[in-house]
JSON list of C-alpha atoms in Angstrom, two decimals:
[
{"chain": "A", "resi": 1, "resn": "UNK", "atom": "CA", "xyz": [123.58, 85.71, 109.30]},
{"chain": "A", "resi": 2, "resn": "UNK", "atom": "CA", "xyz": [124.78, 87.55, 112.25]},
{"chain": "A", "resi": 3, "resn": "UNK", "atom": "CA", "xyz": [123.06, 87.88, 115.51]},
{"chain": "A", "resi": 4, "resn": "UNK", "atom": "CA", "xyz": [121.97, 91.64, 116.99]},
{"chain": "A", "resi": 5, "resn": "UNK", "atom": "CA", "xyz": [124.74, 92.14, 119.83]},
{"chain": "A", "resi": 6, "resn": "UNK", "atom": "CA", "xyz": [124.72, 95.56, 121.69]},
{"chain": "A", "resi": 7, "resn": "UNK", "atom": "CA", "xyz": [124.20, 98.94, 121.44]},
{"chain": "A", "resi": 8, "resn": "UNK", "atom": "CA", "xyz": [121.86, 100.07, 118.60]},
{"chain": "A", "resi": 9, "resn": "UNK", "atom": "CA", "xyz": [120.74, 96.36, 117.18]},
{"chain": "A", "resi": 10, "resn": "UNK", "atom": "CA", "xyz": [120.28, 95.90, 120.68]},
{"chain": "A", "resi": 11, "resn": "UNK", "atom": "CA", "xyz": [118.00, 98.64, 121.17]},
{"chain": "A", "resi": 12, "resn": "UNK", "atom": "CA", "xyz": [116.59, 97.60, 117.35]},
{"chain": "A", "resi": 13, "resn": "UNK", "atom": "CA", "xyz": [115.81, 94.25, 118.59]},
{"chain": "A", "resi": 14, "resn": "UNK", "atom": "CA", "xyz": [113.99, 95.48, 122.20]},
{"chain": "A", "resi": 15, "resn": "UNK", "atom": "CA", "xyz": [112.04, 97.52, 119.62]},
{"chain": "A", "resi": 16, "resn": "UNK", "atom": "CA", "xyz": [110.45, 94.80, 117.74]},
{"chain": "A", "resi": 17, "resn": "UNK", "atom": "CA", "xyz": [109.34, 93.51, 120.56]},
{"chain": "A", "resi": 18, "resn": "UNK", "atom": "CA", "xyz": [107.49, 96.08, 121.13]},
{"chain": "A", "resi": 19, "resn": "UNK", "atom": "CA", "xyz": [106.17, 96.85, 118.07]},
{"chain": "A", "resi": 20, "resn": "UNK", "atom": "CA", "xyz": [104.91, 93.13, 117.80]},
{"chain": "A", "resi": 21, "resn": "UNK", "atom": "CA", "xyz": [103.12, 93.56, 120.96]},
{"chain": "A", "resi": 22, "resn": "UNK", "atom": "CA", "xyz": [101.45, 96.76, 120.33]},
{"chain": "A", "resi": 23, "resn": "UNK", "atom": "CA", "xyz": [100.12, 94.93, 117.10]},
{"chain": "A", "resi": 24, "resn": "UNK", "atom": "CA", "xyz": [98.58, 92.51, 118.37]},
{"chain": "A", "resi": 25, "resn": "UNK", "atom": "CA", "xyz": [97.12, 94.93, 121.29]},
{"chain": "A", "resi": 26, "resn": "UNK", "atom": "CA", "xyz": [95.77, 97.06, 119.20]},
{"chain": "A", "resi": 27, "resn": "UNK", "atom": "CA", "xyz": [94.38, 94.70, 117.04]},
{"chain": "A", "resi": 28, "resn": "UNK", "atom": "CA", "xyz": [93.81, 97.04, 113.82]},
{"chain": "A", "resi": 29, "resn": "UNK", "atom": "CA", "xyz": [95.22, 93.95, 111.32]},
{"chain": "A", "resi": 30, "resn": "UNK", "atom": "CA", "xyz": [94.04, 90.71, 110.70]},
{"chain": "A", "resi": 31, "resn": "UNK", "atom": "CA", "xyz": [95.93, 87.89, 111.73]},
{"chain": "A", "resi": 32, "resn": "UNK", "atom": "CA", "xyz": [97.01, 87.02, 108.22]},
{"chain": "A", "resi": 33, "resn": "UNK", "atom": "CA", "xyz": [98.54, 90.67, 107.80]},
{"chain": "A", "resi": 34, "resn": "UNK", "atom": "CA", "xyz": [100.52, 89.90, 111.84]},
{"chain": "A", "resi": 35, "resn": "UNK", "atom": "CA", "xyz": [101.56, 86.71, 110.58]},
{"chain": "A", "resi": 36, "resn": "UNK", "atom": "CA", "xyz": [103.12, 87.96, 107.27]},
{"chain": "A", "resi": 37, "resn": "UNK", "atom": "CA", "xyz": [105.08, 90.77, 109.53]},
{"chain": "A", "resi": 38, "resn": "UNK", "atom": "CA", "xyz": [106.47, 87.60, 111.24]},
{"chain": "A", "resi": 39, "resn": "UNK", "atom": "CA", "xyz": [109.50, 86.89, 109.88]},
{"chain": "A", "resi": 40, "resn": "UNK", "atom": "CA", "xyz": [110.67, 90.61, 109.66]},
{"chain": "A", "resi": 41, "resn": "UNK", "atom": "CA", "xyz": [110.48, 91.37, 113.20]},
{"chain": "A", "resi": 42, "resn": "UNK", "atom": "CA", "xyz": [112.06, 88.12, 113.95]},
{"chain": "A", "resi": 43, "resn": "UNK", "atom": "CA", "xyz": [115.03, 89.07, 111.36]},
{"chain": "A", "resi": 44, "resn": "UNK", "atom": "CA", "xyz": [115.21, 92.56, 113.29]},
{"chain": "A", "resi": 45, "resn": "UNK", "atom": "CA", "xyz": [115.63, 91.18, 116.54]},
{"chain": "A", "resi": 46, "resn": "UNK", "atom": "CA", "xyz": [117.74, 88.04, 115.20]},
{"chain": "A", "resi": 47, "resn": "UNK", "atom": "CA", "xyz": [120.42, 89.88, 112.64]},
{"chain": "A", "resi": 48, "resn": "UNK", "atom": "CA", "xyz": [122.97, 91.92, 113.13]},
{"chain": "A", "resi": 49, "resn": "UNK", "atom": "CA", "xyz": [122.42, 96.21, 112.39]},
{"chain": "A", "resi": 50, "resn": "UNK", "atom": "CA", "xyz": [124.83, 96.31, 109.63]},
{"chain": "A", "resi": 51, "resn": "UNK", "atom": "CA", "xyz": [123.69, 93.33, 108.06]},
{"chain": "A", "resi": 52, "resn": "UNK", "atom": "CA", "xyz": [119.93, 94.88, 108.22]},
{"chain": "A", "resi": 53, "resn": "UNK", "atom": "CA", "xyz": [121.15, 98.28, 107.13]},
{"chain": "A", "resi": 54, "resn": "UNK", "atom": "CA", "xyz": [123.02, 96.54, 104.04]},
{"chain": "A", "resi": 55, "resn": "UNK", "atom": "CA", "xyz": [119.86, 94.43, 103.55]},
{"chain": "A", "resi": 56, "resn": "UNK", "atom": "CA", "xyz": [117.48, 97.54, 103.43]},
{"chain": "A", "resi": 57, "resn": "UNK", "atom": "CA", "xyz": [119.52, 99.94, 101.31]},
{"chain": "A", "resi": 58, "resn": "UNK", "atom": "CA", "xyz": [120.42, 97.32, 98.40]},
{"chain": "A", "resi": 59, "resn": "UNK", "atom": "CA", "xyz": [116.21, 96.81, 98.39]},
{"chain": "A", "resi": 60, "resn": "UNK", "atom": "CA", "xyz": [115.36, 100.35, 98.69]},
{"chain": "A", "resi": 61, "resn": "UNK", "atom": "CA", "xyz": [118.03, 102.23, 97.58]},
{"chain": "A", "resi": 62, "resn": "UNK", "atom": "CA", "xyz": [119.39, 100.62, 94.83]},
{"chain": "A", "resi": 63, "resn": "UNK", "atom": "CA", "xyz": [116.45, 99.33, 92.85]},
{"chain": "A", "resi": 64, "resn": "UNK", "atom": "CA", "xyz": [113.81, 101.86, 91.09]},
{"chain": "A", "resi": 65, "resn": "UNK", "atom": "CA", "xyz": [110.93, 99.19, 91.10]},
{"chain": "A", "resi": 66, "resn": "UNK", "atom": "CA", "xyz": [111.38, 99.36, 94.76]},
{"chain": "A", "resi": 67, "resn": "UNK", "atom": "CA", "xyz": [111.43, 103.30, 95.10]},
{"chain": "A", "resi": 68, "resn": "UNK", "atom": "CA", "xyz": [110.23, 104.45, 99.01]},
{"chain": "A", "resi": 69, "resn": "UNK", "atom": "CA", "xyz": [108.65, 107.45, 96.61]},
{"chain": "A", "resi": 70, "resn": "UNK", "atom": "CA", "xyz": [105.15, 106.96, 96.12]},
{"chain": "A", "resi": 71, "resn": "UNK", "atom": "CA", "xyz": [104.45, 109.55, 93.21]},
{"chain": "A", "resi": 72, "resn": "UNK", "atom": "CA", "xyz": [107.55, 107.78, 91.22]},
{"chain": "A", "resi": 73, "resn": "UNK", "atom": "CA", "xyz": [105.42, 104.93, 90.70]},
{"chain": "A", "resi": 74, "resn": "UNK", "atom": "CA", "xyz": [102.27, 106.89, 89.85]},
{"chain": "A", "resi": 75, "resn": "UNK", "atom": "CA", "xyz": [104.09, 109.90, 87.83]},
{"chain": "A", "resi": 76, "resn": "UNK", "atom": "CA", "xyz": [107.65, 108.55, 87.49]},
{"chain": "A", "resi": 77, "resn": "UNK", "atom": "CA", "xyz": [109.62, 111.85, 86.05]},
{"chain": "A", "resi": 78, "resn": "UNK", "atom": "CA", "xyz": [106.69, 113.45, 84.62]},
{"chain": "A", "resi": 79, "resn": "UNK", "atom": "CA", "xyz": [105.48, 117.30, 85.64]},
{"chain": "A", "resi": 80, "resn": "UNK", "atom": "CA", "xyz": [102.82, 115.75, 87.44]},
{"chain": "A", "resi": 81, "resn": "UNK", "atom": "CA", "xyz": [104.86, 114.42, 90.32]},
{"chain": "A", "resi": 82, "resn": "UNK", "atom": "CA", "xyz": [106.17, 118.24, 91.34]},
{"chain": "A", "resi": 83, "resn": "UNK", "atom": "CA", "xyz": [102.12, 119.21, 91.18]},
{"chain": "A", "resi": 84, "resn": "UNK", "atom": "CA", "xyz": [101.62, 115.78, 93.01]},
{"chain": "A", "resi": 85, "resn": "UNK", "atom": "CA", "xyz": [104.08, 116.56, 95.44]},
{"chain": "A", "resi": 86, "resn": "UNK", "atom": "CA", "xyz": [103.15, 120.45, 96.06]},
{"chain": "A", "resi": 87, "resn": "UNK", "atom": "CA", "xyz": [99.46, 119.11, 96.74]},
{"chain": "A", "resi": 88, "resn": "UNK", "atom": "CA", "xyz": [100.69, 116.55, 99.40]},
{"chain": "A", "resi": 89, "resn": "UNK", "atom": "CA", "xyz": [102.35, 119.14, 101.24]},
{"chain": "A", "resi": 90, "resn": "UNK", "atom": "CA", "xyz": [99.52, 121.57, 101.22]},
{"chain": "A", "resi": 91, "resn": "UNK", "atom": "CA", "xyz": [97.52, 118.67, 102.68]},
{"chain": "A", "resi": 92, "resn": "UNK", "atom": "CA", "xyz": [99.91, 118.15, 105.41]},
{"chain": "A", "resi": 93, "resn": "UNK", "atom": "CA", "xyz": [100.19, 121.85, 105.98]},
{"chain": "A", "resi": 94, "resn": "UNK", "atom": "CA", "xyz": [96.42, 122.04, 106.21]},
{"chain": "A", "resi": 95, "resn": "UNK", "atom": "CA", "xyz": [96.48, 119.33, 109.17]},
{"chain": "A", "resi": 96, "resn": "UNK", "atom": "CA", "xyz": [99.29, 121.47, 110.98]},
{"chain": "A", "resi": 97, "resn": "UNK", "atom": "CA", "xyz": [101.67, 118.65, 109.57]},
{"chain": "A", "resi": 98, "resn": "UNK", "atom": "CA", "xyz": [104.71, 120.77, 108.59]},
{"chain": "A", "resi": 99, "resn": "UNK", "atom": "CA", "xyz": [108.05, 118.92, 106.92]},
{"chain": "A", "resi": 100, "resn": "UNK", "atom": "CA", "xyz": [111.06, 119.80, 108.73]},
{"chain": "A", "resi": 101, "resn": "UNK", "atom": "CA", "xyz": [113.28, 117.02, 107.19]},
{"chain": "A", "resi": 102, "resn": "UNK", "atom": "CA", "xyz": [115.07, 116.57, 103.95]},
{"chain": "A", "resi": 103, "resn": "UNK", "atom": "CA", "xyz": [112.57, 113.84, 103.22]},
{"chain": "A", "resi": 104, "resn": "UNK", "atom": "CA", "xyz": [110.01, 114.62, 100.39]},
{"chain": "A", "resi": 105, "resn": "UNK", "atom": "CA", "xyz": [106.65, 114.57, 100.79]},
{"chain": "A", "resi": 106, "resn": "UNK", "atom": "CA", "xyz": [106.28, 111.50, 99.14]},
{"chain": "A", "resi": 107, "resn": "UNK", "atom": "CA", "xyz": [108.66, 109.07, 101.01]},
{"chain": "A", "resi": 108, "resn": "UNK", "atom": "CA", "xyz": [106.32, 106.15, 102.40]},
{"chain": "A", "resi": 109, "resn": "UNK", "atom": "CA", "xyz": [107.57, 106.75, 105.64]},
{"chain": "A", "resi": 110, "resn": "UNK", "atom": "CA", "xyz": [107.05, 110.95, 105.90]},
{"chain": "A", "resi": 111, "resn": "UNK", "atom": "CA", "xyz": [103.55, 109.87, 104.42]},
{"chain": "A", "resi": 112, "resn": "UNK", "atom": "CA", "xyz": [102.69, 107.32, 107.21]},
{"chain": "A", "resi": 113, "resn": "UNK", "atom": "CA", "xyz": [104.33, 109.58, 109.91]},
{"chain": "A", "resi": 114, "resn": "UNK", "atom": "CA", "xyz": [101.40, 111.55, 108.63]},
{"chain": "A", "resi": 115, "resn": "UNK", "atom": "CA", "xyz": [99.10, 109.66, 108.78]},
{"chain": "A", "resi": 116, "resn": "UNK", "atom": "CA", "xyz": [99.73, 108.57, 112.15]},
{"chain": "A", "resi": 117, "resn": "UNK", "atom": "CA", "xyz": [98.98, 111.91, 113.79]},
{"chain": "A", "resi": 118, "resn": "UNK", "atom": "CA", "xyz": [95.60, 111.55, 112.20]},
{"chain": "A", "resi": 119, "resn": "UNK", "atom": "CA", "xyz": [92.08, 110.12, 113.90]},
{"chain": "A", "resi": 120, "resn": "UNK", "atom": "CA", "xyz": [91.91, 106.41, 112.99]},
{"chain": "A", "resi": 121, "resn": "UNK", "atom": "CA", "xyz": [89.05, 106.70, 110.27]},
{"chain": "A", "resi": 122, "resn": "UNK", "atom": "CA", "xyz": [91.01, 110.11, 108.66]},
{"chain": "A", "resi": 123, "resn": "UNK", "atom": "CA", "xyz": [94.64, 107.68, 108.75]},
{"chain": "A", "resi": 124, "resn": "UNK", "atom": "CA", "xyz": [92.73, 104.40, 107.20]},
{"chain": "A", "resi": 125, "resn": "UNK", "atom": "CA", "xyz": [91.36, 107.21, 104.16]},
{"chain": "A", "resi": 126, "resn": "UNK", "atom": "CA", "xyz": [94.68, 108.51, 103.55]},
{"chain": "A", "resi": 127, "resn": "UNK", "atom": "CA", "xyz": [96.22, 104.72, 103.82]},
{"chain": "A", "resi": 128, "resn": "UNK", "atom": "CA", "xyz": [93.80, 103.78, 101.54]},
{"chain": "A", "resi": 129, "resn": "UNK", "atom": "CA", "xyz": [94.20, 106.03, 98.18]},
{"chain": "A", "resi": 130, "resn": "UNK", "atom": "CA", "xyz": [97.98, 105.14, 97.52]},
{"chain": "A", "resi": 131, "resn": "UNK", "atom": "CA", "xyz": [96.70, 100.99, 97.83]},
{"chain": "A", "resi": 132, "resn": "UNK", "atom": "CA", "xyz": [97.43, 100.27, 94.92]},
{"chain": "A", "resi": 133, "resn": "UNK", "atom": "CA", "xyz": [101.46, 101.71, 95.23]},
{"chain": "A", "resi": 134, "resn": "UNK", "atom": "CA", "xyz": [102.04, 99.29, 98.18]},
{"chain": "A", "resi": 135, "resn": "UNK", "atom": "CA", "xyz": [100.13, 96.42, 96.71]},
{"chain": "A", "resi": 136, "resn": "UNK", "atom": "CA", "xyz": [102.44, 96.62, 93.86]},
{"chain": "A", "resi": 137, "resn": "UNK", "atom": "CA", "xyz": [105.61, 97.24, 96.40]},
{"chain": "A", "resi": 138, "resn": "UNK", "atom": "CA", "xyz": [104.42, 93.75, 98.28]},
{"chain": "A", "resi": 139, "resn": "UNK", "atom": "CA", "xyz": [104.34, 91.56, 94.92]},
{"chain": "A", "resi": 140, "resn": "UNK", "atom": "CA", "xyz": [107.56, 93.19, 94.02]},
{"chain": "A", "resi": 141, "resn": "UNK", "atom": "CA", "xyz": [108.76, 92.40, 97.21]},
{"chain": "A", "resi": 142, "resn": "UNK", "atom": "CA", "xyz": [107.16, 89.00, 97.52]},
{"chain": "A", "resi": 143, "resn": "UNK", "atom": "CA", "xyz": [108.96, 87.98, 94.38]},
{"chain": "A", "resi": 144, "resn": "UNK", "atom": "CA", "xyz": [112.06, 88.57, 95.64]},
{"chain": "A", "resi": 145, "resn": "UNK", "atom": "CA", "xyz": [111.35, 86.81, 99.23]},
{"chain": "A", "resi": 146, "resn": "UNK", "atom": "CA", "xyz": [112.18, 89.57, 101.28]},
{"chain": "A", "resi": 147, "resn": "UNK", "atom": "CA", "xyz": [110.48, 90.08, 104.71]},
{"chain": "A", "resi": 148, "resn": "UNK", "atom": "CA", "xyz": [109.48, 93.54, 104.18]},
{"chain": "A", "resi": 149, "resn": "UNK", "atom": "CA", "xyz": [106.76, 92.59, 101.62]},
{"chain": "A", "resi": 150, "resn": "UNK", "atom": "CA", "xyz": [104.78, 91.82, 105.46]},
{"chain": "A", "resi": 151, "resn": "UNK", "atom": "CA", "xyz": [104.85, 96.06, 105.88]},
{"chain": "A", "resi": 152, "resn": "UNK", "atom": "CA", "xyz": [103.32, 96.84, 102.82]},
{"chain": "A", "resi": 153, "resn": "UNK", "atom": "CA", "xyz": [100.65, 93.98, 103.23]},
{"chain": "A", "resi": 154, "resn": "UNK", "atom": "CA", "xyz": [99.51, 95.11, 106.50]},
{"chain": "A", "resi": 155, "resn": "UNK", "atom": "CA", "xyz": [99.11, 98.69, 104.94]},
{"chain": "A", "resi": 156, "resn": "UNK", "atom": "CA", "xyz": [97.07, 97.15, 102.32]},
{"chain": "A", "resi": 157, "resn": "UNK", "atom": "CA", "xyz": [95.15, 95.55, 105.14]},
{"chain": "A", "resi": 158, "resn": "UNK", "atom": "CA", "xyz": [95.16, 98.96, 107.35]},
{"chain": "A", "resi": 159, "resn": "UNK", "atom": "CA", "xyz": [93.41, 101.16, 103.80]},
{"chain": "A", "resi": 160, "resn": "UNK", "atom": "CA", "xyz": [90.59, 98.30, 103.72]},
{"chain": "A", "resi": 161, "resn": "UNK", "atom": "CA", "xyz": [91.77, 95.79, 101.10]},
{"chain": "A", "resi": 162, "resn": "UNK", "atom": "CA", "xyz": [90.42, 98.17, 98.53]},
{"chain": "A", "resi": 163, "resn": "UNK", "atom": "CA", "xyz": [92.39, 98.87, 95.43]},
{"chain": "A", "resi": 164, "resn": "UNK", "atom": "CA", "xyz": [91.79, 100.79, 92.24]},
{"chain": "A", "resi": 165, "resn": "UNK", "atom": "CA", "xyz": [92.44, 97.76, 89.96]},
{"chain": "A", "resi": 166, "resn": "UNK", "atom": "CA", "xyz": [93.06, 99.91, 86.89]},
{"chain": "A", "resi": 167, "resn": "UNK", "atom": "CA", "xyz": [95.96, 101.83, 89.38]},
{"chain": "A", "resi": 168, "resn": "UNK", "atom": "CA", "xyz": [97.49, 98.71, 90.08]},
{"chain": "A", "resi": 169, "resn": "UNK", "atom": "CA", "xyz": [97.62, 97.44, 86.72]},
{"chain": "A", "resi": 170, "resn": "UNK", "atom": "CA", "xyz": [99.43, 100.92, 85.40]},
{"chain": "A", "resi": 171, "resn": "UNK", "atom": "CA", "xyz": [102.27, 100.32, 88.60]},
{"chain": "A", "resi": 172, "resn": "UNK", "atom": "CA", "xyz": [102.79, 96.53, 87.22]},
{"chain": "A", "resi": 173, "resn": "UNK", "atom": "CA", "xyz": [103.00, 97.56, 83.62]},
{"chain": "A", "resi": 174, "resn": "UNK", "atom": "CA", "xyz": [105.76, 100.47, 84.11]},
{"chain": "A", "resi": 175, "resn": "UNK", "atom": "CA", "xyz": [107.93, 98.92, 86.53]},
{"chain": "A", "resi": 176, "resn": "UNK", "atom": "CA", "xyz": [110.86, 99.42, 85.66]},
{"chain": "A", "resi": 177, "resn": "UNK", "atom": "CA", "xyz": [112.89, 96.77, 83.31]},
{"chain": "A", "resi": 178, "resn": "UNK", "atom": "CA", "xyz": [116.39, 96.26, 84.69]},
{"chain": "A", "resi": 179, "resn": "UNK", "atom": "CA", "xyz": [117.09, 97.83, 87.84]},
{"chain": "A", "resi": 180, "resn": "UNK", "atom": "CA", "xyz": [121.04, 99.77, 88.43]}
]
């Protein structure tokens, strides 16, 4: 693989750094949610940006089972996504949380940008009801050994550990088949 050189991986791999430090001084996860976010930090400051970016996108972009889109795996097409969706945004617009992006409100990182600007107990709630989305994103990702199965761990960790079983069950039974 290649190694981060200048410039932006540069800056990518300062960044992890960082972010591992702040993890561990915060101390919100367990060590066994830290140690599974091991090996991607350690590929962000290690690999090359384009190699990352080409990493990430053939995951995340190409593959439906791995969709970014949290009401896809709840709803997938159906008219309750749009209701889903138009609910989600009302909620953000009720905590002054106002998209200015092309982003939905559904993509897992709009929805944890979110959550972020919330108080910690508020955050862990919200965290906590889609559970069962990124339990079922880290076994899809666990299966096919890629490091950012450690992200959706540690916000499995960060909602409590609780899941709705019956949820999670629904996610496994309609991934989809073949992915593009």
């Amino acid at each position: 693989e290649g190694h981060a050189e200048s410039g932006e991986a540069g800056t990518l791999a300062e960044h992890a750094g960082e972010v591992r430090g702040a993890l561990r001084e915060e101390g919100a996860l367990p060590g066994a949610a830290l140690a599974r976010l091991e090996p991607l930090l350690s590929r962000l400051e290690t690999w090359d940006l384009l190699d990352l970016q080409s990493e990430y996108s053939e995951l995340f972009d190409r593959s439906r089972s791995l969709s970014l889109h949290l009401f896809e795996h709840v709803h997938g097409d159906s008219r309750e996504r749009g209701q889903a969706m138009i609910d989600l945004v009302e909620q953000y617009g009720a905590a002054g949380f106002y998209l200015d992006s092309t982003e939905l409100p559904d993509f897992v990182p709009v929805f944890l940008e979110f959550a972020s600007n919330l108080e910690a107990s508020e955050a862990r709630e919200m965290i906590e009801q889609p559970a069962h989305v990124f339990a079922a994103l880290a076994e899809r990702l666990d299966k096919r050994e890629a490091p950012y199965a450690g992200i959706f761990h540690a916000l499995v960790a960060l909602g409590g550990g609780k899941l709705d079983s019956e949820a999670l069950k629904e996610i496994q039974e309609r991934e989809p088949e073949d992915d593009p």
